mmCIF file of C-alpha atoms in Angstrom:
data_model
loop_
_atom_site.group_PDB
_atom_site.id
_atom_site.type_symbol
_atom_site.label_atom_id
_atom_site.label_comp_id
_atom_site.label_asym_id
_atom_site.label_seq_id
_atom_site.Cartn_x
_atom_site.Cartn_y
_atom_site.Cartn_z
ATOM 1 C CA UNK A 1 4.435 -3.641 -12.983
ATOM 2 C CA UNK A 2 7.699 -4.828 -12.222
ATOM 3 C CA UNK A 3 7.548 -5.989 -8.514
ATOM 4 C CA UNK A 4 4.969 -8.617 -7.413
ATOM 5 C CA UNK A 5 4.205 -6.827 -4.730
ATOM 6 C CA UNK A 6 3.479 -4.026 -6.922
ATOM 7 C CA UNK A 7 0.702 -6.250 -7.747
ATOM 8 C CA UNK A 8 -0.013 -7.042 -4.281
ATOM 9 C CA UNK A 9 -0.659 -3.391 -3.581
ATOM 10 C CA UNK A 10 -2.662 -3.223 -7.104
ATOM 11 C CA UNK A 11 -4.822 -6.166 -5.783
ATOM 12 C CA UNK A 12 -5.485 -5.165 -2.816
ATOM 13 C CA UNK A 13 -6.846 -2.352 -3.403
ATOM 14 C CA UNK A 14 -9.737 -3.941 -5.313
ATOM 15 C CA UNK A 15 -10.630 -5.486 -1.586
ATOM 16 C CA UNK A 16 -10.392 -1.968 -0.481
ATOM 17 C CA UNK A 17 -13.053 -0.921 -2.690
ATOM 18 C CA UNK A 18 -14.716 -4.447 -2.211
ATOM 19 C CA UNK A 19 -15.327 -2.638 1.030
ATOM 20 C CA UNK A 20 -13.077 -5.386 3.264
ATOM 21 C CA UNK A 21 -12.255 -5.510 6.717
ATOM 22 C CA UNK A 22 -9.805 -7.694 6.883
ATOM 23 C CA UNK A 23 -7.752 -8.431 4.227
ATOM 24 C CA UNK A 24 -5.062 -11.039 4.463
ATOM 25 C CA UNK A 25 -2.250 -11.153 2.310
ATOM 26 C CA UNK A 26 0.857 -14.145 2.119
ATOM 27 C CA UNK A 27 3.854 -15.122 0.874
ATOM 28 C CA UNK A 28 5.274 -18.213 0.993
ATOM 29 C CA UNK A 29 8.291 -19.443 -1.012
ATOM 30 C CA UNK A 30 8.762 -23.271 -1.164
ATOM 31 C CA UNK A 31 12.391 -23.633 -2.154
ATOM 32 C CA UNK A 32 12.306 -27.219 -2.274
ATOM 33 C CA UNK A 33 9.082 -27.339 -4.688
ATOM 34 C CA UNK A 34 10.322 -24.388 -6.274
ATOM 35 C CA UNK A 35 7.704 -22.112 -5.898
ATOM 36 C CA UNK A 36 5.959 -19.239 -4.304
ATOM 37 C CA UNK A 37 2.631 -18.641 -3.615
ATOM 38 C CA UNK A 38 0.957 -15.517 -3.094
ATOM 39 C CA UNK A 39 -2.651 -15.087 -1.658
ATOM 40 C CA UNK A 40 -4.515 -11.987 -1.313
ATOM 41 C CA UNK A 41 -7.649 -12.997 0.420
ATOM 42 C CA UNK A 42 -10.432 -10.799 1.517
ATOM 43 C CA UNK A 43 -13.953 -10.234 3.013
ATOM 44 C CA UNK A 44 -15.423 -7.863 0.607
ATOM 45 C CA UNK A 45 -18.370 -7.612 -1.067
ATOM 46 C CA UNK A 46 -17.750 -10.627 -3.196
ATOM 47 C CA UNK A 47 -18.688 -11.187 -6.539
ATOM 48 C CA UNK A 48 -21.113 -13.123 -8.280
ATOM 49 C CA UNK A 49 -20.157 -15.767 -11.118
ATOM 50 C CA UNK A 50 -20.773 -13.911 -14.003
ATOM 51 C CA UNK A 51 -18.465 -10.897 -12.363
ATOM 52 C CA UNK A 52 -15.893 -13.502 -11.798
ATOM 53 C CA UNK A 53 -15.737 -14.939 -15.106
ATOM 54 C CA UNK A 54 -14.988 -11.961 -16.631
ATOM 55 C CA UNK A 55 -12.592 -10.388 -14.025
ATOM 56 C CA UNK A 56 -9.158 -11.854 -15.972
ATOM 57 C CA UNK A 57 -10.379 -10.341 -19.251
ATOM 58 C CA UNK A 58 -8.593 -7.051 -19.594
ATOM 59 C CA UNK A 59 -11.699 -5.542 -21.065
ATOM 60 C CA UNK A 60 -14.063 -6.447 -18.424
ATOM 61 C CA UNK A 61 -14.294 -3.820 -16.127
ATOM 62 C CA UNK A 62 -16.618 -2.320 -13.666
ATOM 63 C CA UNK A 63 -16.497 0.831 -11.918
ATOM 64 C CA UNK A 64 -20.212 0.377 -9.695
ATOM 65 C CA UNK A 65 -19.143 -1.704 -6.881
ATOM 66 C CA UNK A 66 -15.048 -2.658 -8.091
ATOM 67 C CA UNK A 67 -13.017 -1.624 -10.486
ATOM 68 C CA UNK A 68 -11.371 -4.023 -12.406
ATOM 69 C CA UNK A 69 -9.128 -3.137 -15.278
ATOM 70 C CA UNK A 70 -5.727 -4.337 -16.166
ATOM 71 C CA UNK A 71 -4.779 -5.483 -12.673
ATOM 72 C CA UNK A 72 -5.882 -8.569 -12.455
ATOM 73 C CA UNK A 73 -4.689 -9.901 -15.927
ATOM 74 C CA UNK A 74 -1.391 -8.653 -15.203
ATOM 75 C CA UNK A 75 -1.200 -10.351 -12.050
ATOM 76 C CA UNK A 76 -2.606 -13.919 -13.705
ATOM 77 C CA UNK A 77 -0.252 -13.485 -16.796
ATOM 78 C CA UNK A 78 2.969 -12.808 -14.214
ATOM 79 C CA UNK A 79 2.246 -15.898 -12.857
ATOM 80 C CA UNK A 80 1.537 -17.831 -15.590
ATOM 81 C CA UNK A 81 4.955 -16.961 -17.271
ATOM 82 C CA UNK A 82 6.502 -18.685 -14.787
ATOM 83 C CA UNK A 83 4.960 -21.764 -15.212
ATOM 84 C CA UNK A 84 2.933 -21.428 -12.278
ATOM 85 C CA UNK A 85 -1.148 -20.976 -12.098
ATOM 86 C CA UNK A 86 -3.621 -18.623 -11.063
ATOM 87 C CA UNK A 87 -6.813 -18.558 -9.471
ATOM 88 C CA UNK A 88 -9.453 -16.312 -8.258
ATOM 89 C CA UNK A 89 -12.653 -17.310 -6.227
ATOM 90 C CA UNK A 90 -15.461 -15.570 -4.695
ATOM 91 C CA UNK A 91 -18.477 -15.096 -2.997
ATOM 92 C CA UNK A 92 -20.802 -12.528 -3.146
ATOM 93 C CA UNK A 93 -21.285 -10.833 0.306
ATOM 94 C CA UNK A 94 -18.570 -12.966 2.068
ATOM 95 C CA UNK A 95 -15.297 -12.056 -0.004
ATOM 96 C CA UNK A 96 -12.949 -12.793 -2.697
ATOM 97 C CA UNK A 97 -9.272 -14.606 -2.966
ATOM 98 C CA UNK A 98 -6.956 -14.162 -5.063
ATOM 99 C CA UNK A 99 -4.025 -17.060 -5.720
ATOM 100 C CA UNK A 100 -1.051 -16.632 -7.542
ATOM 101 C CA UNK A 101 1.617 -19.582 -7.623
ATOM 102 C CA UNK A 102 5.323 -18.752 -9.318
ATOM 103 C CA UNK A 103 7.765 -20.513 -10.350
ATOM 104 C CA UNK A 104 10.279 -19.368 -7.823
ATOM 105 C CA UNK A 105 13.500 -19.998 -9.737
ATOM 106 C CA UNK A 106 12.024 -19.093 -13.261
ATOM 107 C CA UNK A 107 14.254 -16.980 -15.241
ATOM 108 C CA UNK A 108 11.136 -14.699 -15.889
ATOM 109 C CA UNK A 109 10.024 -13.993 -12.497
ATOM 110 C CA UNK A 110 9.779 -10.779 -11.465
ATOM 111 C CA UNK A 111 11.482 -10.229 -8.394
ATOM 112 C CA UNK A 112 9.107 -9.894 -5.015
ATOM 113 C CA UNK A 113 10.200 -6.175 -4.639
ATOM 114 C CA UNK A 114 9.815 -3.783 -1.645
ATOM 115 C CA UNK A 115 7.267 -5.712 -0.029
ATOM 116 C CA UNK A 116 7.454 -4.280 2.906
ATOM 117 C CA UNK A 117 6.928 -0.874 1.824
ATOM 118 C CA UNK A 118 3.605 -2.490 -0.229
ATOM 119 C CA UNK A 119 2.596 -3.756 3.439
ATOM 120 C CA UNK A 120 3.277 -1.081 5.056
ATOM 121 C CA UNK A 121 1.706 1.923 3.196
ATOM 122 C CA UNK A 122 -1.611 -0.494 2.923
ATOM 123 C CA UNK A 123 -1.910 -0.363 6.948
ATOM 124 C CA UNK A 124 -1.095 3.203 7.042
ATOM 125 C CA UNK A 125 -3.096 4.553 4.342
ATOM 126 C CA UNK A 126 -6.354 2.268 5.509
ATOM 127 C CA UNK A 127 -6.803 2.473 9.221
ATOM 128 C CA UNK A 128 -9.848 1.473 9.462
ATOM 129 C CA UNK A 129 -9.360 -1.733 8.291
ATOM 130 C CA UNK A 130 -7.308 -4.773 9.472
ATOM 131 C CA UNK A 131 -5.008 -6.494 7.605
ATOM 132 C CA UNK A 132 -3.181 -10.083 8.513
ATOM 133 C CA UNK A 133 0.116 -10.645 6.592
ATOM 134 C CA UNK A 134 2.239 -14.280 6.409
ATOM 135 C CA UNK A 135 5.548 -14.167 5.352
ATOM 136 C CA UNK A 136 6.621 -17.503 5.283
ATOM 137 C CA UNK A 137 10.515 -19.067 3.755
ATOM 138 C CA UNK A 138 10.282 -22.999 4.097
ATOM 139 C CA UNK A 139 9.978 -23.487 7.690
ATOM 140 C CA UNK A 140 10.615 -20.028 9.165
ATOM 141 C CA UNK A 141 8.027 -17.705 8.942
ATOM 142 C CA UNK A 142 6.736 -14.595 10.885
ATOM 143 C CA UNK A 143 3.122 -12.740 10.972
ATOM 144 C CA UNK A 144 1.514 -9.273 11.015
ATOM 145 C CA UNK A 145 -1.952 -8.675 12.691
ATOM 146 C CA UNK A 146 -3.292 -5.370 12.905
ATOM 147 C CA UNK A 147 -6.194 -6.615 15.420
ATOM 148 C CA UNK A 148 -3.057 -7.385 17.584
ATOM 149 C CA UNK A 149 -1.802 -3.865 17.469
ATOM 150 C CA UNK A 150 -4.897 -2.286 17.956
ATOM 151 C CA UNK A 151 -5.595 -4.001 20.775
ATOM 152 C CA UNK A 152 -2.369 -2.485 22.254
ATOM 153 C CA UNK A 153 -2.458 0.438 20.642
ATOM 154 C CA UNK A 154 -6.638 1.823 21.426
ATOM 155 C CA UNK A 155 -7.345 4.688 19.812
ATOM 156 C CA UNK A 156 -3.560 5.970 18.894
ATOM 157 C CA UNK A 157 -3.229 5.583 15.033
ATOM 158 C CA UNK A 158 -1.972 3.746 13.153
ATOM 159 C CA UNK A 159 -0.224 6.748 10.975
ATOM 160 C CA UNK A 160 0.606 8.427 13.686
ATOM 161 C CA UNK A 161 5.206 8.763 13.272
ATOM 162 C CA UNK A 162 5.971 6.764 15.829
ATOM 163 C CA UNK A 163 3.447 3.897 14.633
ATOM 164 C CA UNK A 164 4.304 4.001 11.624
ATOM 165 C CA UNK A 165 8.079 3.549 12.138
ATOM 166 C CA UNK A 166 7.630 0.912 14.524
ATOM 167 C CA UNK A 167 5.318 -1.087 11.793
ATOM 168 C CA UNK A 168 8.576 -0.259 9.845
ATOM 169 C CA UNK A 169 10.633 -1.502 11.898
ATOM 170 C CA UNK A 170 8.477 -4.706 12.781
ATOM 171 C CA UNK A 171 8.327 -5.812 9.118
ATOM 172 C CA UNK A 172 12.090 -5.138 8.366
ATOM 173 C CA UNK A 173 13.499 -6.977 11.859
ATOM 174 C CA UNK A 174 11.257 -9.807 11.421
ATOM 175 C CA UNK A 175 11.959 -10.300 7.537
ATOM 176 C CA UNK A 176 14.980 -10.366 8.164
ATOM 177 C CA UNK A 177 15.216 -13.058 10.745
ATOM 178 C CA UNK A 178 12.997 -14.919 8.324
ATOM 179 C CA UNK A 179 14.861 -14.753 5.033
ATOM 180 C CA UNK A 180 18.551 -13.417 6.270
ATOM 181 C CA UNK A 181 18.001 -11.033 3.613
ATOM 182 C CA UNK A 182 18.294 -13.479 0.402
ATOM 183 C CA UNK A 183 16.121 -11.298 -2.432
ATOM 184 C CA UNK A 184 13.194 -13.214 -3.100
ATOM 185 C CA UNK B 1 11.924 -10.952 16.227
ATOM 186 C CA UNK B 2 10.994 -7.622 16.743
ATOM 187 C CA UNK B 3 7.977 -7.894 19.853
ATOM 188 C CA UNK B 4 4.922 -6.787 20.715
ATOM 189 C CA UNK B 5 6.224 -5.189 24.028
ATOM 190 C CA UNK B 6 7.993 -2.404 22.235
ATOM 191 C CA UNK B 7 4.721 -1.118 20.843
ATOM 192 C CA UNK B 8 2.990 -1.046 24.077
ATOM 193 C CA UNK B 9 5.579 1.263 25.196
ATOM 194 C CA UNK B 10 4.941 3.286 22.564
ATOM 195 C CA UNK B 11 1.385 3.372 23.757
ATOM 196 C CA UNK B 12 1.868 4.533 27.145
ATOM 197 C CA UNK B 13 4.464 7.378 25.617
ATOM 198 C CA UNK B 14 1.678 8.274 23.661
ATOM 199 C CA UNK B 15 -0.706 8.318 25.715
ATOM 200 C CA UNK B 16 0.598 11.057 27.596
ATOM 201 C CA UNK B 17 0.534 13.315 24.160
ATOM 202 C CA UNK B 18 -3.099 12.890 23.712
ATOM 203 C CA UNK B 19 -3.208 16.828 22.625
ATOM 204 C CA UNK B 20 -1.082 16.472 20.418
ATOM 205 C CA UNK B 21 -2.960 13.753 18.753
ATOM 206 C CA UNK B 22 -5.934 15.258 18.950
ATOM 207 C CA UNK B 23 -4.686 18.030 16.867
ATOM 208 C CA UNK B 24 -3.261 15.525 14.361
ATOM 209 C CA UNK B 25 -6.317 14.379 13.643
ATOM 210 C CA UNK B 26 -7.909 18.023 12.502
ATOM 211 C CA UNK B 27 -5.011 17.781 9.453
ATOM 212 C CA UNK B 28 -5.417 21.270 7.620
ATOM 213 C CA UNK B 29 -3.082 19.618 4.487
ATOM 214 C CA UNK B 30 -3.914 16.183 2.714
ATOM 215 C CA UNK B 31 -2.014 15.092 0.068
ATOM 216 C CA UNK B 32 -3.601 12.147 -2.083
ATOM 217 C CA UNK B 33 -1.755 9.822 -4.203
ATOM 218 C CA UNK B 34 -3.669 8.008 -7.086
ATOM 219 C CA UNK B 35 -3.086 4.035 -5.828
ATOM 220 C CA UNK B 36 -4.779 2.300 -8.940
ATOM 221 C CA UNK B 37 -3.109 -0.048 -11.525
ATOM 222 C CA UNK B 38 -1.830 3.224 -13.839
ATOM 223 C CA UNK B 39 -0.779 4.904 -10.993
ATOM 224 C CA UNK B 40 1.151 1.805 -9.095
ATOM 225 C CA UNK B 41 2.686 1.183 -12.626
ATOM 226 C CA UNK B 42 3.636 4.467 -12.971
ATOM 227 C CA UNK B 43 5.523 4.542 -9.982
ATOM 228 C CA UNK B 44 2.884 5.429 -7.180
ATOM 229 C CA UNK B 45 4.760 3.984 -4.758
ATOM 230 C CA UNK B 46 7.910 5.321 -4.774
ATOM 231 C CA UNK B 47 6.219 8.695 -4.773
ATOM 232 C CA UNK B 48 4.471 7.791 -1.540
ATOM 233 C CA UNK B 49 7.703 6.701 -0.120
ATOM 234 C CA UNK B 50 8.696 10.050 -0.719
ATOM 235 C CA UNK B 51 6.197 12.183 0.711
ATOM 236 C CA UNK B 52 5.413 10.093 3.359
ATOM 237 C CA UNK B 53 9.383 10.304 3.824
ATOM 238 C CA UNK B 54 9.744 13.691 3.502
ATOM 239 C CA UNK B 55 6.789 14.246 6.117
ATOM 240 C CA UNK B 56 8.419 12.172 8.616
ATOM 241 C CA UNK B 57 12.280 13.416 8.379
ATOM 242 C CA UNK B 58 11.073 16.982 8.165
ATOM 243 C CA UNK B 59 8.524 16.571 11.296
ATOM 244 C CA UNK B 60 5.658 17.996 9.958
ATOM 245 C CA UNK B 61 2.546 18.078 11.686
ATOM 246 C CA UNK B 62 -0.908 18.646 10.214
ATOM 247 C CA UNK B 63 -0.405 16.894 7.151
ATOM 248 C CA UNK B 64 -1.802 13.832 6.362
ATOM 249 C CA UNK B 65 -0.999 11.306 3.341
ATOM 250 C CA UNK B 66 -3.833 9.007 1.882
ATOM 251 C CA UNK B 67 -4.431 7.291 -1.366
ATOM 252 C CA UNK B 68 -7.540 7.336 -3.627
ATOM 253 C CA UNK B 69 -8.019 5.843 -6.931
ATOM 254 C CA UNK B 70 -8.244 5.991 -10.911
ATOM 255 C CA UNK B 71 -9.447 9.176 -11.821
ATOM 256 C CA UNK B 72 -9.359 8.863 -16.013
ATOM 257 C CA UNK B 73 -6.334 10.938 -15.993
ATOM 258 C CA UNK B 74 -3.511 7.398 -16.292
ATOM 259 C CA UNK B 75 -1.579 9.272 -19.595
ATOM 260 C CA UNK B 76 -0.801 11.870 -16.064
ATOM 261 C CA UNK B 77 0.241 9.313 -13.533
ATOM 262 C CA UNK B 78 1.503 9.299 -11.212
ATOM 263 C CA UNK B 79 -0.527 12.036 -9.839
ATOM 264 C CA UNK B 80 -0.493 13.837 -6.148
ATOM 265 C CA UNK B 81 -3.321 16.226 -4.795
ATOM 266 C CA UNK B 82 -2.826 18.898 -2.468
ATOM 267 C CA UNK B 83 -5.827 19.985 -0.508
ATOM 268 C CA UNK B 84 -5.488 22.333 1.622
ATOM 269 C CA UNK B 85 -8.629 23.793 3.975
ATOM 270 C CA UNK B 86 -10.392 26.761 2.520
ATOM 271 C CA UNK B 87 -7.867 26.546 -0.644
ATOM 272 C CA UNK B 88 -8.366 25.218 -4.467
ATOM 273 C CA UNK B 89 -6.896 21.844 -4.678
ATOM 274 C CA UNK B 90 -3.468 21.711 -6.912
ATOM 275 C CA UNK B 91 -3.257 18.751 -8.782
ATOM 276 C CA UNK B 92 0.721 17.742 -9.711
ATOM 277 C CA UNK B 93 1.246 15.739 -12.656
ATOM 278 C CA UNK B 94 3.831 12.784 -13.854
ATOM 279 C CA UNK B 95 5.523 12.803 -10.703
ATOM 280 C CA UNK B 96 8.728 11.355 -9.111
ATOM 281 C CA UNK B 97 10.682 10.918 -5.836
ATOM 282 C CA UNK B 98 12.770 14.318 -6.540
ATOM 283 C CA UNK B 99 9.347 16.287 -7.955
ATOM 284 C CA UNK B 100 7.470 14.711 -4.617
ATOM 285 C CA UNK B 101 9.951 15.807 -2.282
ATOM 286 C CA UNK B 102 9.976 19.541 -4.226
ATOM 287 C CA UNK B 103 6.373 19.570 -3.300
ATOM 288 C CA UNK B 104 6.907 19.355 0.216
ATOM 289 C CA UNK B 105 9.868 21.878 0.373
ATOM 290 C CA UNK B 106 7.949 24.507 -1.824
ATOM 291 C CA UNK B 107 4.556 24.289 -1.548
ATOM 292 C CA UNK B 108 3.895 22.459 1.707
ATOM 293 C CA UNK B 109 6.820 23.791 4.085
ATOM 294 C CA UNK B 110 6.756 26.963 2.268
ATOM 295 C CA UNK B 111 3.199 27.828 0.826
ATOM 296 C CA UNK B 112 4.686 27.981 -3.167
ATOM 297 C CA UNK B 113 3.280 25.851 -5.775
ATOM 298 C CA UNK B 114 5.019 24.652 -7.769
ATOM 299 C CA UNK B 115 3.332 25.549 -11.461
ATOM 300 C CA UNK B 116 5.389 23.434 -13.602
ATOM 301 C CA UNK B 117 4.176 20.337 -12.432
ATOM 302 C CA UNK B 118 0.898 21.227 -12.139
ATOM 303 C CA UNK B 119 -1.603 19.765 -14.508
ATOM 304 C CA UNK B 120 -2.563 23.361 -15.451
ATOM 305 C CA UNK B 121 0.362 24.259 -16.819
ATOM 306 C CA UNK B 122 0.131 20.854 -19.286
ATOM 307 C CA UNK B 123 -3.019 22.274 -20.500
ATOM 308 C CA UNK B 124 -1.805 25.832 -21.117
ATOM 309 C CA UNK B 125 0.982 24.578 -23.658
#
């Protein structure tokens, strides 16, 4: 994994199988405190305490109601490189979130990556569920809400072409405005 | 900031094209990418962008792209599935943006698999 949000897409798609509705994912760079936070937050099946203890140990996984492999430990370890922290909490039946704060300057970051591309196959590839994204530089900061579009949109899909591109287009206009196109 | 507006003119463009939609919806072709950690480290993603690419630029209809998960096969990843109705499925091995978009000029435009990328013809060596 070389992108975080290769690990974005790799994390959510634990909520997928969590069985979520909505999942809701941000960014947020701080450049003042020097860091960025990213939440993946969703409302899955949840698990209980004993699940959730062992979901950063590489060797824990379970392939009944998640799967749970390498993913997550990746994810935790990125983040911890940096200097920054991880956390992961849950409930069973209501959901699970998933924090991971990075030192936003620190040499070993990885770089954010194509994002957008991460956002945007996740809506296309799962229309039947919602997602809500935040990306958020400082002060300026713009959002994604599927329920928004399909309340537009009915019964026309999201992965229909001309959907699609205009999610594409909707995530590239507006992160631009947000970040003038500095790499995060 | 790109605005909601826009999209609801796409809705009322499309809503005049419901045939066509409907039609969309009975996809003969689906091609599934494995989305789990080995394949998103292996490069899922960009292979996605590909086909999904590919699809879009070359207009063709009936073919839908969707994702599914680990199926014990990471050493292989990433990996892309062609089903096609009333067909065997092909599975295509250790792929890449230039394999990916092969796969939609030979065997999904014209009806050719491609063998060499097929797992099949890993286990035959």
């Amino acid at each position: 994994m070389t992108e975080i949000s290769l690990n974005i897409l790799d994390v959510a798609q634990n909520s997928i199988s969590a069985g979520a509705k909505l999942i809701e994912i941000s960014v947020i760079a701080d450049i003042k405190k020097d860091i960025l936070t990213v939440e993946i937050k969703d409302n899955g099946c949840g698990m209980d305490d004993e699940k959730l203890k062992n979901v950063v140990d590489p060797f824990f996984t379970t392939r009944t109601t998640r799967k749970i492999g390498l993913g997550i430990p990746f994810f935790k370890l990125a983040a911890e490189n940096t200097g920054g922290s991880f956390n992961i909490t849950s409930q069973l039946g209501l959901g699970t979130t998933v924090t991971a704060v990075f030192g936003l300057s620190h040499i070993d970051r990885m770089p954010l990556g194509d994002i957008n591309f991460t956002i945007h196959s996740l809506i296309t590839l799962n229309p039947s569920i919602d997602f809500f994204y935040l990306y958020k530089i400082d002060e300026r900061c713009f959002t994604l809400d599927t329920r928004e579009f399909r309340e537009i949109l009915g019964d026309i899909p999201f992965n229909s072409p001309e959907v699609s591109a205009y999610i594409n287009d909707y995530l590239n206009e507006n992160k631009q405005v947000v970040d003038s196109g500095t790499v995060i | 900031m790109k605005s909601l507006d826009e999209l609801k003119a796409i809705r009322e463009k499309m809503q005049s094209q419901i045939d066509l939609r409907s039609e969309n919806e009975h996809a003969s072709t689906r091609i599934v990418v494995g989305m789990a950690t080995c394949g998103i480290a292996a490069g899922a993603r960009t292979v996605l962008k590909a086909l999904s690419d590919s699809i879009h630029e070359k207009k063709i209809e009936n073919v839908i792209v969707t994702q599914t998960g680990c199926i014990g096969l990471c050493q292989y990843e990433p990996i892309v599935e062609v089903i096609e109705a009333g067909k065997d499925k092909v599975t295509y091995i250790n792929m890449d943006e230039k394999k990916a978009q092969e796969i939609i000029e030979q065997h999904i435009i014209r009806g050719q698999i491609v063998n060499e990328y097929t797992i099949n013809s890993k286990m035959s060596e």
